[in-house]
N, CA, C and O atoms as CSV, one atom per row, in Angstrom:
chain,resi,resn,atom,element,x,y,z
A,1,MET,N,N,126.656,66.238,93.605
A,1,MET,CA,C,127.932,66.009,94.220
A,1,MET,C,C,128.325,67.171,95.139
A,1,MET,O,O,128.804,66.962,96.254
A,2,GLN,N,N,128.114,68.402,94.648
A,2,GLN,CA,C,128.411,69.584,95.461
A,2,GLN,C,C,127.549,69.585,96.725
A,2,GLN,O,O,128.016,69.934,97.810
A,3,PHE,N,N,126.308,69.197,96.569
A,3,PHE,CA,C,125.392,69.163,97.710
A,3,PHE,C,C,125.893,68.184,98.768
A,3,PHE,O,O,125.832,68.475,99.962
A,4,LEU,N,N,126.382,67.037,98.337
A,4,LEU,CA,C,126.893,66.025,99.257
A,4,LEU,C,C,128.122,66.526,100.013
A,4,LEU,O,O,128.242,66.293,101.216
A,5,LYS,N,N,129.037,67.212,99.322
A,5,LYS,CA,C,130.222,67.775,99.974
A,5,LYS,C,C,129.822,68.820,101.014
A,5,LYS,O,O,130.371,68.850,102.115
A,6,ALA,N,N,128.866,69.674,100.657
A,6,ALA,CA,C,128.404,70.714,101.584
A,6,ALA,C,C,127.746,70.083,102.807
A,6,ALA,O,O,127.924,70.556,103.930
A,7,LEU,N,N,126.993,69.020,102.584
A,7,LEU,CA,C,126.327,68.329,103.683
A,7,LEU,C,C,127.355,67.711,104.638
A,7,LEU,O,O,127.197,67.805,105.855
A,8,TRP,N,N,128.401,67.084,104.101
A,8,TRP,CA,C,129.459,66.507,104.938
A,8,TRP,C,C,130.207,67.595,105.706
A,8,TRP,O,O,130.537,67.411,106.878
A,9,ALA,N,N,130.473,68.714,105.060
A,9,ALA,CA,C,131.163,69.827,105.729
A,9,ALA,C,C,130.311,70.360,106.873
A,9,ALA,O,O,130.826,70.647,107.953
A,10,LEU,N,N,129.013,70.493,106.639
A,10,LEU,CA,C,128.092,70.978,107.671
A,10,LEU,C,C,128.026,69.995,108.844
A,10,LEU,O,O,128.024,70.406,110.004
A,11,ALA,N,N,127.973,68.709,108.537
A,11,ALA,CA,C,127.935,67.694,109.598
A,11,ALA,C,C,129.233,67.719,110.407
A,11,ALA,O,O,129.196,67.610,111.633
A,12,GLY,N,N,130.367,67.859,109.744
A,12,GLY,CA,C,131.648,67.939,110.444
A,12,GLY,C,C,131.725,69.156,111.348
A,12,GLY,O,O,132.224,69.069,112.470
A,13,THR,N,N,131.236,70.285,110.868
A,13,THR,CA,C,131.217,71.510,111.674
A,13,THR,C,C,130.328,71.334,112.904
A,13,THR,O,O,130.696,71.758,113.999
A,14,ALA,N,N,129.175,70.720,112.731
A,14,ALA,CA,C,128.254,70.502,113.849
A,14,ALA,C,C,128.886,69.596,114.904
A,14,ALA,O,O,128.745,69.843,116.102
A,15,ILE,N,N,129.576,68.556,114.464
A,15,ILE,CA,C,130.232,67.645,115.414
A,15,ILE,C,C,131.334,68.371,116.173
A,15,ILE,O,O,131.466,68.200,117.385
A,16,CYS,N,N,132.130,69.182,115.471
A,16,CYS,CA,C,133.194,69.951,116.142
A,16,CYS,C,C,132.613,70.902,117.181
A,16,CYS,O,O,133.128,70.997,118.295
A,17,CYS,N,N,131.543,71.607,116.822
A,17,CYS,CA,C,130.908,72.532,117.773
A,17,CYS,C,C,130.389,71.787,118.995
A,17,CYS,O,O,130.528,72.261,120.122
A,18,PHE,N,N,129.795,70.628,118.772
A,18,PHE,CA,C,129.280,69.839,119.885
A,18,PHE,C,C,130.414,69.394,120.808
A,18,PHE,O,O,130.280,69.469,122.029
A,19,LEU,N,N,131.527,68.931,120.238
A,19,LEU,CA,C,132.669,68.503,121.051
A,19,LEU,C,C,133.254,69.666,121.850
A,19,LEU,O,O,133.613,69.492,123.014
A,20,ILE,N,N,133.355,70.835,121.248
A,20,ILE,CA,C,133.849,72.015,121.970
A,20,ILE,C,C,132.922,72.339,123.134
A,20,ILE,O,O,133.390,72.648,124.229
A,21,PHE,N,N,131.612,72.272,122.911
A,21,PHE,CA,C,130.639,72.536,123.970
A,21,PHE,C,C,130.795,71.535,125.118
A,21,PHE,O,O,130.780,71.927,126.284
A,22,VAL,N,N,130.941,70.259,124.800
A,22,VAL,CA,C,131.079,69.224,125.832
A,22,VAL,C,C,132.358,69.435,126.636
A,22,VAL,O,O,132.339,69.352,127.864
A,23,ILE,N,N,133.461,69.706,125.956
A,23,ILE,CA,C,134.734,69.927,126.652
A,23,ILE,C,C,134.647,71.158,127.540
A,23,ILE,O,O,135.105,71.125,128.682
A,24,HIS,N,N,134.071,72.243,127.039
A,24,HIS,CA,C,133.942,73.482,127.817
A,24,HIS,C,C,133.071,73.269,129.057
A,24,HIS,O,O,133.420,73.725,130.145
A,25,SER,N,N,131.948,72.584,128.896
A,25,SER,CA,C,131.070,72.370,130.052
A,25,SER,C,C,131.730,71.448,131.073
A,25,SER,O,O,131.470,71.581,132.269
A,26,GLN,N,N,132.571,70.525,130.636
A,26,GLN,CA,C,133.288,69.650,131.567
A,26,GLN,C,C,134.272,70.456,132.403
A,26,GLN,O,O,134.406,70.206,133.601
A,27,PHE,N,N,134.965,71.419,131.795
A,27,PHE,CA,C,135.890,72.270,132.540
A,27,PHE,C,C,135.152,73.089,133.579
A,27,PHE,O,O,135.667,73.282,134.681
A,28,LEU,N,N,133.954,73.578,133.261
A,28,LEU,CA,C,133.174,74.334,134.237
A,28,LEU,C,C,132.817,73.458,135.434
A,28,LEU,O,O,132.791,73.940,136.566
A,29,LYS,N,N,132.548,72.205,135.201
A,29,LYS,CA,C,132.184,71.304,136.293
A,29,LYS,C,C,133.374,71.006,137.195
A,29,LYS,O,O,133.187,70.710,138.375
A,30,GLU,N,N,134.593,71.078,136.669
A,30,GLU,CA,C,135.770,70.646,137.407
A,30,GLU,C,C,136.484,71.758,138.148
A,30,GLU,O,O,137.690,71.641,138.363
A,31,GLY,N,N,135.825,72.818,138.550
A,31,GLY,CA,C,136.526,73.810,139.354
A,31,GLY,C,C,136.081,75.239,139.136
A,31,GLY,O,O,136.242,76.071,140.029
A,32,GLN,N,N,135.534,75.543,137.994
A,32,GLN,CA,C,135.087,76.904,137.756
A,32,GLN,C,C,133.619,77.028,138.131
A,32,GLN,O,O,132.809,76.134,137.886
A,33,LEU,N,N,133.308,78.163,138.730
A,33,LEU,CA,C,131.913,78.438,139.058
A,33,LEU,C,C,131.271,79.201,137.913
A,33,LEU,O,O,131.937,79.970,137.220
A,34,ALA,N,N,129.991,78.990,137.718
A,34,ALA,CA,C,129.261,79.779,136.736
A,34,ALA,C,C,129.142,81.208,137.251
A,34,ALA,O,O,129.071,81.430,138.460
A,35,ALA,N,N,129.121,82.169,136.349
A,35,ALA,CA,C,129.044,83.583,136.731
A,35,ALA,C,C,127.806,83.836,137.587
A,35,ALA,O,O,126.708,83.381,137.267
A,36,GLY,N,N,128.007,84.576,138.686
A,36,GLY,CA,C,126.901,84.937,139.564
A,36,GLY,C,C,126.578,83.897,140.624
A,36,GLY,O,O,125.535,83.979,141.273
A,37,THR,N,N,127.464,82.914,140.808
A,37,THR,CA,C,127.193,81.861,141.788
A,37,THR,C,C,128.292,81.789,142.846
A,37,THR,O,O,129.394,82.303,142.652
A,38,CYS,N,N,127.975,81.146,143.965
A,38,CYS,CA,C,128.919,80.963,145.076
A,38,CYS,C,C,128.840,79.528,145.580
A,38,CYS,O,O,127.848,78.830,145.370
A,39,GLU,N,N,129.905,79.108,146.247
A,39,GLU,CA,C,129.902,77.814,146.915
A,39,GLU,C,C,130.640,77.953,148.242
A,39,GLU,O,O,131.565,78.756,148.364
A,40,ILE,N,N,130.226,77.169,149.233
A,40,ILE,CA,C,130.900,77.167,150.529
A,40,ILE,C,C,132.111,76.247,150.419
A,40,ILE,O,O,131.985,75.082,150.042
A,41,VAL,N,N,133.286,76.781,150.752
A,41,VAL,CA,C,134.524,76.014,150.673
A,41,VAL,C,C,134.799,75.319,152.000
A,41,VAL,O,O,135.102,74.126,152.021
A,42,THR,N,N,134.695,76.056,153.113
A,42,THR,CA,C,134.886,75.459,154.435
A,42,THR,C,C,133.807,75.968,155.379
A,42,THR,O,O,133.321,77.089,155.235
A,43,LEU,N,N,133.440,75.143,156.336
A,43,LEU,CA,C,132.474,75.521,157.360
A,43,LEU,C,C,132.895,74.845,158.659
A,43,LEU,O,O,132.905,73.618,158.757
A,44,ASP,N,N,133.240,75.650,159.647
A,44,ASP,CA,C,133.659,75.139,160.953
A,44,ASP,C,C,132.719,75.671,162.025
A,44,ASP,O,O,132.352,76.846,162.006
A,45,ARG,N,N,132.327,74.807,162.963
A,45,ARG,CA,C,131.471,75.217,164.081
A,45,ARG,C,C,132.162,74.901,165.399
A,45,ARG,O,O,132.798,73.858,165.553
A,46,ASP,N,N,132.024,75.831,166.352
A,46,ASP,CA,C,132.593,75.660,167.689
A,46,ASP,C,C,131.459,75.826,168.693
A,46,ASP,O,O,130.943,76.930,168.866
A,47,SER,N,N,131.069,74.744,169.352
A,47,SER,CA,C,129.991,74.775,170.345
A,47,SER,C,C,130.528,74.523,171.743
A,47,SER,O,O,129.807,74.002,172.593
A,48,SER,N,N,131.766,74.880,171.995
A,48,SER,CA,C,132.390,74.585,173.286
A,48,SER,C,C,131.838,75.438,174.422
A,48,SER,O,O,131.973,75.065,175.587
A,49,GLN,N,N,131.222,76.568,174.111
A,49,GLN,CA,C,130.652,77.418,175.155
A,49,GLN,C,C,129.151,77.173,175.246
A,49,GLN,O,O,128.495,77.005,174.218
A,50,PRO,N,N,128.594,77.150,176.456
A,50,PRO,CA,C,127.157,76.909,176.601
A,50,PRO,C,C,126.339,78.023,175.937
A,50,PRO,O,O,126.690,79.200,176.019
A,51,ARG,N,N,125.253,77.634,175.285
A,51,ARG,CA,C,124.300,78.547,174.649
A,51,ARG,C,C,124.928,79.442,173.587
A,51,ARG,O,O,124.388,80.500,173.264
A,52,ARG,N,N,126.064,79.020,173.047
A,52,ARG,CA,C,126.728,79.853,172.048
A,52,ARG,C,C,127.426,78.953,171.025
A,52,ARG,O,O,128.158,78.032,171.387
A,53,THR,N,N,127.190,79.230,169.771
A,53,THR,CA,C,127.863,78.517,168.691
A,53,THR,C,C,128.546,79.541,167.802
A,53,THR,O,O,127.926,80.510,167.363
A,54,ILE,N,N,129.809,79.322,167.544
A,54,ILE,CA,C,130.531,80.208,166.637
A,54,ILE,C,C,130.813,79.418,165.367
A,54,ILE,O,O,131.405,78.339,165.408
A,55,ALA,N,N,130.384,79.968,164.245
A,55,ALA,CA,C,130.603,79.316,162.956
A,55,ALA,C,C,131.481,80.205,162.085
A,55,ALA,O,O,131.302,81.422,162.037
A,56,ARG,N,N,132.421,79.588,161.407
A,56,ARG,CA,C,133.273,80.293,160.455
A,56,ARG,C,C,133.136,79.585,159.120
A,56,ARG,O,O,133.284,78.367,159.020
A,57,GLN,N,N,132.849,80.380,158.093
A,57,GLN,CA,C,132.739,79.767,156.781
A,57,GLN,C,C,133.518,80.582,155.762
A,57,GLN,O,O,133.639,81.803,155.866
A,58,THR,N,N,134.035,79.877,154.788
A,58,THR,CA,C,134.727,80.511,153.673
A,58,THR,C,C,133.953,80.162,152.413
A,58,THR,O,O,133.638,78.998,152.165
A,59,ALA,N,N,133.654,81.173,151.630
A,59,ALA,CA,C,132.911,80.961,150.394
A,59,ALA,C,C,133.752,81.402,149.206
A,59,ALA,O,O,134.585,82.303,149.313
A,60,ARG,N,N,133.520,80.754,148.082
A,60,ARG,CA,C,134.174,81.122,146.832
A,60,ARG,C,C,133.073,81.537,145.869
A,60,ARG,O,O,132.116,80.793,145.655
A,61,CYS,N,N,133.208,82.725,145.289
A,61,CYS,CA,C,132.172,83.247,144.407
A,61,CYS,C,C,132.761,83.684,143.071
A,61,CYS,O,O,133.912,84.115,142.993
A,62,ALA,N,N,131.961,83.565,142.035
A,62,ALA,CA,C,132.303,84.080,140.710
A,62,ALA,C,C,131.239,85.115,140.370
A,62,ALA,O,O,130.254,84.807,139.698
A,63,CYS,N,N,131.441,86.337,140.836
A,63,CYS,CA,C,130.422,87.376,140.693
A,63,CYS,C,C,130.568,88.136,139.380
A,63,CYS,O,O,131.659,88.243,138.819
A,64,LYS,N,N,129.448,88.658,138.908
A,64,LYS,CA,C,129.431,89.458,137.687
A,64,LYS,C,C,129.941,90.860,137.989
A,64,LYS,O,O,130.098,91.234,139.151
A,65,LYS,N,N,130.196,91.630,136.946
A,65,LYS,CA,C,130.685,92.995,137.099
A,65,LYS,C,C,129.703,93.804,137.949
A,65,LYS,O,O,128.493,93.761,137.725
A,66,GLY,N,N,130.239,94.544,138.928
A,66,GLY,CA,C,129.394,95.350,139.810
A,66,GLY,C,C,128.877,94.591,141.017
A,66,GLY,O,O,128.189,95.162,141.863
A,67,GLN,N,N,129.202,93.309,141.104
A,67,GLN,CA,C,128.778,92.491,142.238
A,67,GLN,C,C,130.001,92.048,143.030
A,67,GLN,O,O,131.132,92.083,142.545
A,68,ILE,N,N,129.736,91.631,144.263
A,68,ILE,CA,C,130.793,91.136,145.139
A,68,ILE,C,C,130.163,90.083,146.057
A,68,ILE,O,O,128.944,90.056,146.223
A,69,ALA,N,N,130.977,89.233,146.643
A,69,ALA,CA,C,130.455,88.165,147.497
A,69,ALA,C,C,129.794,88.748,148.737
A,69,ALA,O,O,130.331,89.657,149.369
A,70,GLY,N,N,128.640,88.226,149.073
A,70,GLY,CA,C,127.903,88.654,150.255
A,70,GLY,C,C,127.051,87.508,150.760
A,70,GLY,O,O,127.394,86.342,150.569
A,71,THR,N,N,125.942,87.835,151.403
A,71,THR,CA,C,125.056,86.821,151.968
A,71,THR,C,C,123.615,87.188,151.669
A,71,THR,O,O,123.193,88.317,151.919
A,72,THR,N,N,122.863,86.247,151.138
A,72,THR,CA,C,121.434,86.435,150.924
A,72,THR,C,C,120.717,85.217,151.493
A,72,THR,O,O,121.040,84.079,151.153
A,73,ARG,N,N,119.745,85.466,152.356
A,73,ARG,CA,C,118.974,84.394,153.005
A,73,ARG,C,C,119.897,83.363,153.659
A,73,ARG,O,O,119.706,82.155,153.513
A,74,ALA,N,N,120.902,83.868,154.383
A,74,ALA,CA,C,121.841,83.051,155.161
A,74,ALA,C,C,122.715,82.133,154.303
A,74,ALA,O,O,123.250,81.147,154.809
A,75,ARG,N,N,122.866,82.442,153.022
A,75,ARG,CA,C,123.716,81.666,152.116
A,75,ARG,C,C,124.653,82.613,151.376
A,75,ARG,O,O,124.281,83.763,151.139
A,76,PRO,N,N,125.849,82.178,151.004
A,76,PRO,CA,C,126.722,83.031,150.206
A,76,PRO,C,C,126.055,83.365,148.875
A,76,PRO,O,O,125.413,82.514,148.260
A,77,ALA,N,N,126.214,84.605,148.443
A,77,ALA,CA,C,125.601,85.047,147.195
A,77,ALA,C,C,126.351,86.255,146.655
A,77,ALA,O,O,127.050,86.944,147.398
A,78,CYS,N,N,126.206,86.509,145.369
A,78,CYS,CA,C,126.757,87.715,144.763
A,78,CYS,C,C,125.744,88.841,144.965
A,78,CYS,O,O,124.571,88.702,144.617
A,79,VAL,N,N,126.207,89.954,145.527
A,79,VAL,CA,C,125.331,91.093,145.795
A,79,VAL,C,C,125.952,92.356,145.203
A,79,VAL,O,O,127.124,92.366,144.826
A,80,ASP,N,N,125.162,93.408,145.129
A,80,ASP,CA,C,125.630,94.694,144.616
A,80,ASP,C,C,126.832,95.160,145.436
A,80,ASP,O,O,126.764,95.201,146.665
A,81,ALA,N,N,127.919,95.508,144.774
A,81,ALA,CA,C,129.155,95.911,145.464
A,81,ALA,C,C,128.939,97.125,146.362
A,81,ALA,O,O,129.635,97.275,147.366
A,82,ARG,N,N,127.995,97.988,146.021
A,82,ARG,CA,C,127.714,99.178,146.823
A,82,ARG,C,C,127.319,98.803,148.247
A,82,ARG,O,O,127.677,99.505,149.193
A,83,ILE,N,N,126.594,97.716,148.408
A,83,ILE,CA,C,126.156,97.268,149.738
A,83,ILE,C,C,127.363,96.973,150.622
A,83,ILE,O,O,127.389,97.365,151.788
A,84,ILE,N,N,128.349,96.290,150.079
A,84,ILE,CA,C,129.540,95.933,150.853
A,84,ILE,C,C,130.371,97.177,151.154
A,84,ILE,O,O,130.843,97.359,152.277
A,85,LYS,N,N,130.547,98.027,150.151
A,85,LYS,CA,C,131.376,99.225,150.337
A,85,LYS,C,C,130.802,100.162,151.389
A,85,LYS,O,O,131.551,100.774,152.150
A,86,THR,N,N,129.468,100.278,151.440
A,86,THR,CA,C,128.824,101.184,152.400
A,86,THR,C,C,128.454,100.486,153.705
A,86,THR,O,O,127.960,101.126,154.633
A,87,LYS,N,N,128.691,99.174,153.779
A,87,LYS,CA,C,128.386,98.367,154.963
A,87,LYS,C,C,126.917,98.445,155.370
A,87,LYS,O,O,126.595,98.424,156.558
A,88,GLN,N,N,126.042,98.533,154.393
A,88,GLN,CA,C,124.599,98.490,154.631
A,88,GLN,C,C,124.147,97.037,154.481
A,88,GLN,O,O,123.385,96.693,153.578
A,89,TRP,N,N,124.637,96.202,155.389
A,89,TRP,CA,C,124.494,94.756,155.283
A,89,TRP,C,C,123.060,94.288,155.095
A,89,TRP,O,O,122.822,93.335,154.353
A,90,CYS,N,N,122.109,94.924,155.739
A,90,CYS,CA,C,120.723,94.444,155.673
A,90,CYS,C,C,120.121,94.587,154.276
A,90,CYS,O,O,119.127,93.930,153.970
A,91,GLU,N,N,120.705,95.434,153.422
A,91,GLU,CA,C,120.197,95.589,152.057
A,91,GLU,C,C,120.422,94.340,151.209
A,91,GLU,O,O,119.763,94.170,150.183
A,92,MET,N,N,121.337,93.469,151.616
A,92,MET,CA,C,121.556,92.242,150.845
A,92,MET,C,C,120.636,91.108,151.312
A,92,MET,O,O,120.754,89.975,150.845
A,93,LEU,N,N,119.720,91.421,152.234
A,93,LEU,CA,C,118.751,90.449,152.763
A,93,LEU,C,C,119.443,89.205,153.326
A,93,LEU,O,O,119.197,88.093,152.857
A,94,PRO,N,N,120.315,89.389,154.338
A,94,PRO,CA,C,121.086,88.263,154.857
A,94,PRO,C,C,120.295,87.302,155.740
A,94,PRO,O,O,120.715,86.162,155.938
A,95,CYS,N,N,119.171,87.740,156.267
A,95,CYS,CA,C,118.403,86.910,157.214
A,95,CYS,C,C,117.418,86.016,156.475
A,95,CYS,O,O,117.070,86.260,155.320
A,96,LEU,N,N,116.984,84.982,157.168
A,96,LEU,CA,C,115.987,84.079,156.604
A,96,LEU,C,C,114.628,84.764,156.543
A,96,LEU,O,O,114.395,85.771,157.212
A,97,GLU,N,N,113.751,84.212,155.746
A,97,GLU,CA,C,112.383,84.732,155.627
A,97,GLU,C,C,111.736,84.788,157.008
A,97,GLU,O,O,111.785,83.810,157.754
A,98,GLY,N,N,111.137,85.911,157.351
A,98,GLY,CA,C,110.465,86.074,158.637
A,98,GLY,C,C,111.349,86.616,159.743
A,98,GLY,O,O,110.848,86.942,160.819
A,99,GLU,N,N,112.656,86.723,159.511
A,99,GLU,CA,C,113.562,87.283,160.509
A,99,GLU,C,C,113.769,88.770,160.235
A,99,GLU,O,O,113.717,89.217,159.090
A,100,GLY,N,N,114.004,89.528,161.307
A,100,GLY,CA,C,114.294,90.950,161.173
A,100,GLY,C,C,115.791,91.183,161.162
A,100,GLY,O,O,116.531,90.503,161.872
A,101,CYS,N,N,116.250,92.147,160.356
A,101,CYS,CA,C,117.676,92.443,160.244
A,101,CYS,C,C,117.978,93.813,160.839
A,101,CYS,O,O,117.259,94.779,160.583
A,102,ASP,N,N,119.047,93.895,161.636
A,102,ASP,CA,C,119.518,95.166,162.194
A,102,ASP,C,C,121.031,95.225,162.064
A,102,ASP,O,O,121.721,94.224,162.257
A,103,LEU,N,N,121.547,96.422,161.732
A,103,LEU,CA,C,122.994,96.628,161.667
A,103,LEU,C,C,123.568,96.701,163.069
A,103,LEU,O,O,122.928,97.233,163.976
A,104,LEU,N,N,124.771,96.172,163.257
A,104,LEU,CA,C,125.478,96.388,164.515
A,104,LEU,C,C,125.919,97.849,164.559
A,104,LEU,O,O,126.126,98.464,163.512
A,105,ILE,N,N,126.063,98.401,165.740
A,105,ILE,CA,C,126.375,99.823,165.901
A,105,ILE,C,C,127.632,100.220,165.136
A,105,ILE,O,O,127.661,101.281,164.512
A,106,ASN,N,N,128.661,99.394,165.172
A,106,ASN,CA,C,129.914,99.730,164.487
A,106,ASN,C,C,129.954,99.250,163.031
A,106,ASN,O,O,130.993,99.340,162.376
A,107,ARG,N,N,128.843,98.748,162.532
A,107,ARG,CA,C,128.686,98.255,161.162
A,107,ARG,C,C,129.628,97.104,160.817
A,107,ARG,O,O,129.945,96.888,159.647
A,108,SER,N,N,130.072,96.371,161.823
A,108,SER,CA,C,130.952,95.226,161.578
A,108,SER,C,C,130.151,93.965,161.254
A,108,SER,O,O,130.729,92.896,161.061
A,109,GLY,N,N,128.834,94.085,161.193
A,109,GLY,CA,C,127.985,92.942,160.902
A,109,GLY,C,C,126.524,93.281,161.123
A,109,GLY,O,O,126.136,94.449,161.074
A,110,TRP,N,N,125.712,92.258,161.366
A,110,TRP,CA,C,124.278,92.446,161.523
A,110,TRP,C,C,123.715,91.393,162.466
A,110,TRP,O,O,124.376,90.406,162.788
A,111,THR,N,N,122.475,91.625,162.902
A,111,THR,CA,C,121.761,90.629,163.695
A,111,THR,C,C,120.496,90.228,162.957
A,111,THR,O,O,119.874,91.049,162.282
A,112,CYS,N,N,120.124,88.983,163.086
A,112,CYS,CA,C,118.865,88.471,162.559
A,112,CYS,C,C,118.031,88.042,163.762
A,112,CYS,O,O,118.446,87.176,164.532
A,113,THR,N,N,116.864,88.643,163.920
A,113,THR,CA,C,115.995,88.343,165.053
A,113,THR,C,C,114.835,87.482,164.582
A,113,THR,O,O,114.074,87.877,163.698
A,114,GLN,N,N,114.706,86.306,165.177
A,114,GLN,CA,C,113.619,85.400,164.833
A,114,GLN,C,C,112.355,85.827,165.568
A,114,GLN,O,O,112.441,86.505,166.592
A,115,PRO,N,N,111.173,85.441,165.062
A,115,PRO,CA,C,109.917,85.833,165.712
A,115,PRO,C,C,109.855,85.470,167.195
A,115,PRO,O,O,109.212,86.194,167.956
A,116,GLY,N,N,110.485,84.395,167.639
A,116,GLY,CA,C,110.471,83.993,169.045
A,116,GLY,C,C,111.430,84.782,169.912
A,116,GLY,O,O,111.476,84.571,171.124
A,117,GLY,N,N,112.202,85.693,169.316
A,117,GLY,CA,C,113.130,86.512,170.079
A,117,GLY,C,C,114.577,86.047,170.036
A,117,GLY,O,O,115.463,86.749,170.523
A,118,ARG,N,N,114.828,84.885,169.466
A,118,ARG,CA,C,116.207,84.393,169.365
A,118,ARG,C,C,116.983,85.279,168.390
A,118,ARG,O,O,116.473,85.639,167.329
A,119,ILE,N,N,118.216,85.625,168.756
A,119,ILE,CA,C,119.011,86.549,167.945
A,119,ILE,C,C,120.272,85.851,167.445
A,119,ILE,O,O,120.996,85.226,168.220
A,120,LYS,N,N,120.528,85.966,166.135
A,120,LYS,CA,C,121.766,85.469,165.534
A,120,LYS,C,C,122.583,86.695,165.140
A,120,LYS,O,O,122.088,87.565,164.423
A,121,THR,N,N,123.814,86.770,165.598
A,121,THR,CA,C,124.692,87.894,165.275
A,121,THR,C,C,125.770,87.425,164.313
A,121,THR,O,O,126.442,86.425,164.565
A,122,THR,N,N,125.933,88.135,163.227
A,122,THR,CA,C,126.957,87.815,162.242
A,122,THR,C,C,127.935,88.968,162.162
A,122,THR,O,O,127.536,90.116,161.968
A,123,THR,N,N,129.225,88.665,162.313
A,123,THR,CA,C,130.269,89.681,162.165
A,123,THR,C,C,131.232,89.221,161.089
A,123,THR,O,O,131.425,88.023,160.880
A,124,LEU,N,N,131.829,90.174,160.418
A,124,LEU,CA,C,132.759,89.863,159.349
A,124,LEU,C,C,134.165,90.182,159.777
A,124,LEU,O,O,134.438,91.246,160.334
A,125,GLY,N,N,135.060,89.247,159.512
A,125,GLY,CA,C,136.480,89.478,159.769
A,125,GLY,C,C,137.087,90.148,158.559
A,125,GLY,O,O,136.371,90.685,157.713
A,126,GLN,N,N,138.399,90.121,158.471
A,126,GLN,CA,C,139.069,90.718,157.330
A,126,GLN,C,C,138.697,89.948,156.076
A,126,GLN,O,O,138.675,88.717,156.075
A,127,SER,N,N,138.400,90.690,154.996
A,127,SER,CA,C,138.041,90.074,153.722
A,127,SER,C,C,139.251,90.090,152.803
A,127,SER,O,O,140.065,91.014,152.833
A,128,GLN,N,N,139.351,89.057,151.993
A,128,GLN,CA,C,140.485,88.946,151.086
A,128,GLN,C,C,139.980,88.703,149.675
A,128,GLN,O,O,138.948,88.063,149.475
A,129,SER,N,N,140.704,89.208,148.716
A,129,SER,CA,C,140.403,88.946,147.320
A,129,SER,C,C,141.504,88.063,146.752
A,129,SER,O,O,142.674,88.443,146.743
A,130,ILE,N,N,141.121,86.880,146.278
A,130,ILE,CA,C,142.100,85.941,145.754
A,130,ILE,C,C,141.683,85.548,144.344
A,130,ILE,O,O,140.651,84.902,144.159
A,131,HIS,N,N,142.460,85.926,143.367
A,131,HIS,CA,C,142.207,85.586,141.966
A,131,HIS,C,C,140.763,85.877,141.557
A,131,HIS,O,O,140.106,85.032,140.950
A,132,GLY,N,N,140.280,87.049,141.883
A,132,GLY,CA,C,138.941,87.440,141.492
A,132,GLY,C,C,137.841,86.869,142.367
A,132,GLY,O,O,136.679,87.239,142.200
A,133,SER,N,N,138.163,85.992,143.281
A,133,SER,CA,C,137.161,85.459,144.203
A,133,SER,C,C,137.205,86.276,145.483
A,133,SER,O,O,138.286,86.579,145.987
A,134,TYR,N,N,136.076,86.627,145.999
A,134,TYR,CA,C,135.999,87.400,147.230
A,134,TYR,C,C,135.685,86.425,148.338
A,134,TYR,O,O,134.664,85.740,148.282
A,135,VAL,N,N,136.531,86.344,149.338
A,135,VAL,CA,C,136.400,85.324,150.379
A,135,VAL,C,C,136.129,85.985,151.717
A,135,VAL,O,O,136.859,86.892,152.117
A,136,HIS,N,N,135.091,85.544,152.416
A,136,HIS,CA,C,134.820,85.966,153.789
A,136,HIS,C,C,135.358,84.865,154.692
A,136,HIS,O,O,134.680,83.853,154.865
A,137,PRO,N,N,136.549,85.014,155.277
A,137,PRO,CA,C,137.089,83.931,156.084
A,137,PRO,C,C,136.472,83.822,157.465
A,137,PRO,O,O,136.748,82.849,158.166
A,138,ASN,N,N,135.661,84.758,157.884
A,138,ASN,CA,C,135.215,84.785,159.272
A,138,ASN,C,C,133.748,85.171,159.385
A,138,ASN,O,O,133.457,86.354,159.565
A,139,PHE,N,N,132.834,84.261,159.291
A,139,PHE,CA,C,131.448,84.567,159.603
A,139,PHE,C,C,131.209,84.035,161.008
A,139,PHE,O,O,131.189,82.820,161.207
A,140,GLY,N,N,131.030,84.909,161.977
A,140,GLY,CA,C,130.778,84.463,163.338
A,140,GLY,C,C,129.287,84.431,163.595
A,140,GLY,O,O,128.602,85.411,163.303
A,141,LEU,N,N,128.767,83.362,164.120
A,141,LEU,CA,C,127.341,83.217,164.352
A,141,LEU,C,C,127.106,82.955,165.828
A,141,LEU,O,O,127.597,81.968,166.374
A,142,LEU,N,N,126.366,83.826,166.466
A,142,LEU,CA,C,126.057,83.682,167.885
A,142,LEU,C,C,124.600,83.272,168.001
A,142,LEU,O,O,123.716,83.996,167.543
A,143,THR,N,N,124.336,82.122,168.607
A,143,THR,CA,C,122.944,81.680,168.742
A,143,THR,C,C,122.596,81.451,170.185
A,143,THR,O,O,121.466,81.075,170.495
């Protein structure tokens, strides 16, 4: 009889734990990002000028301690906060595979040079911190 009561208690505990897990994972899906991940919130492109496209994107990131929102392989990513503070942009590997990275003279951004000579210039506007999310409201892309 004691064994049966213990078995029912164990089964009840397992069901409660499972329900808590399901509810928690559902909340993560509905608005919270997993730690160390980013998502693009807005992306606007302006191609009104010949041979030039300006893109502005806003990203939302949930970075771990010591990290901050940045760019890796042309995508928003959590990077070492030291890179952002020192403006050593190329250390976060912002360019695509096979492209060369160079800092702009005033350290306001970087250029990615493709093997064919095409250059993409990225500059950063004012950055804002909103509820622990680091947002880059102004990624300018010159192609």
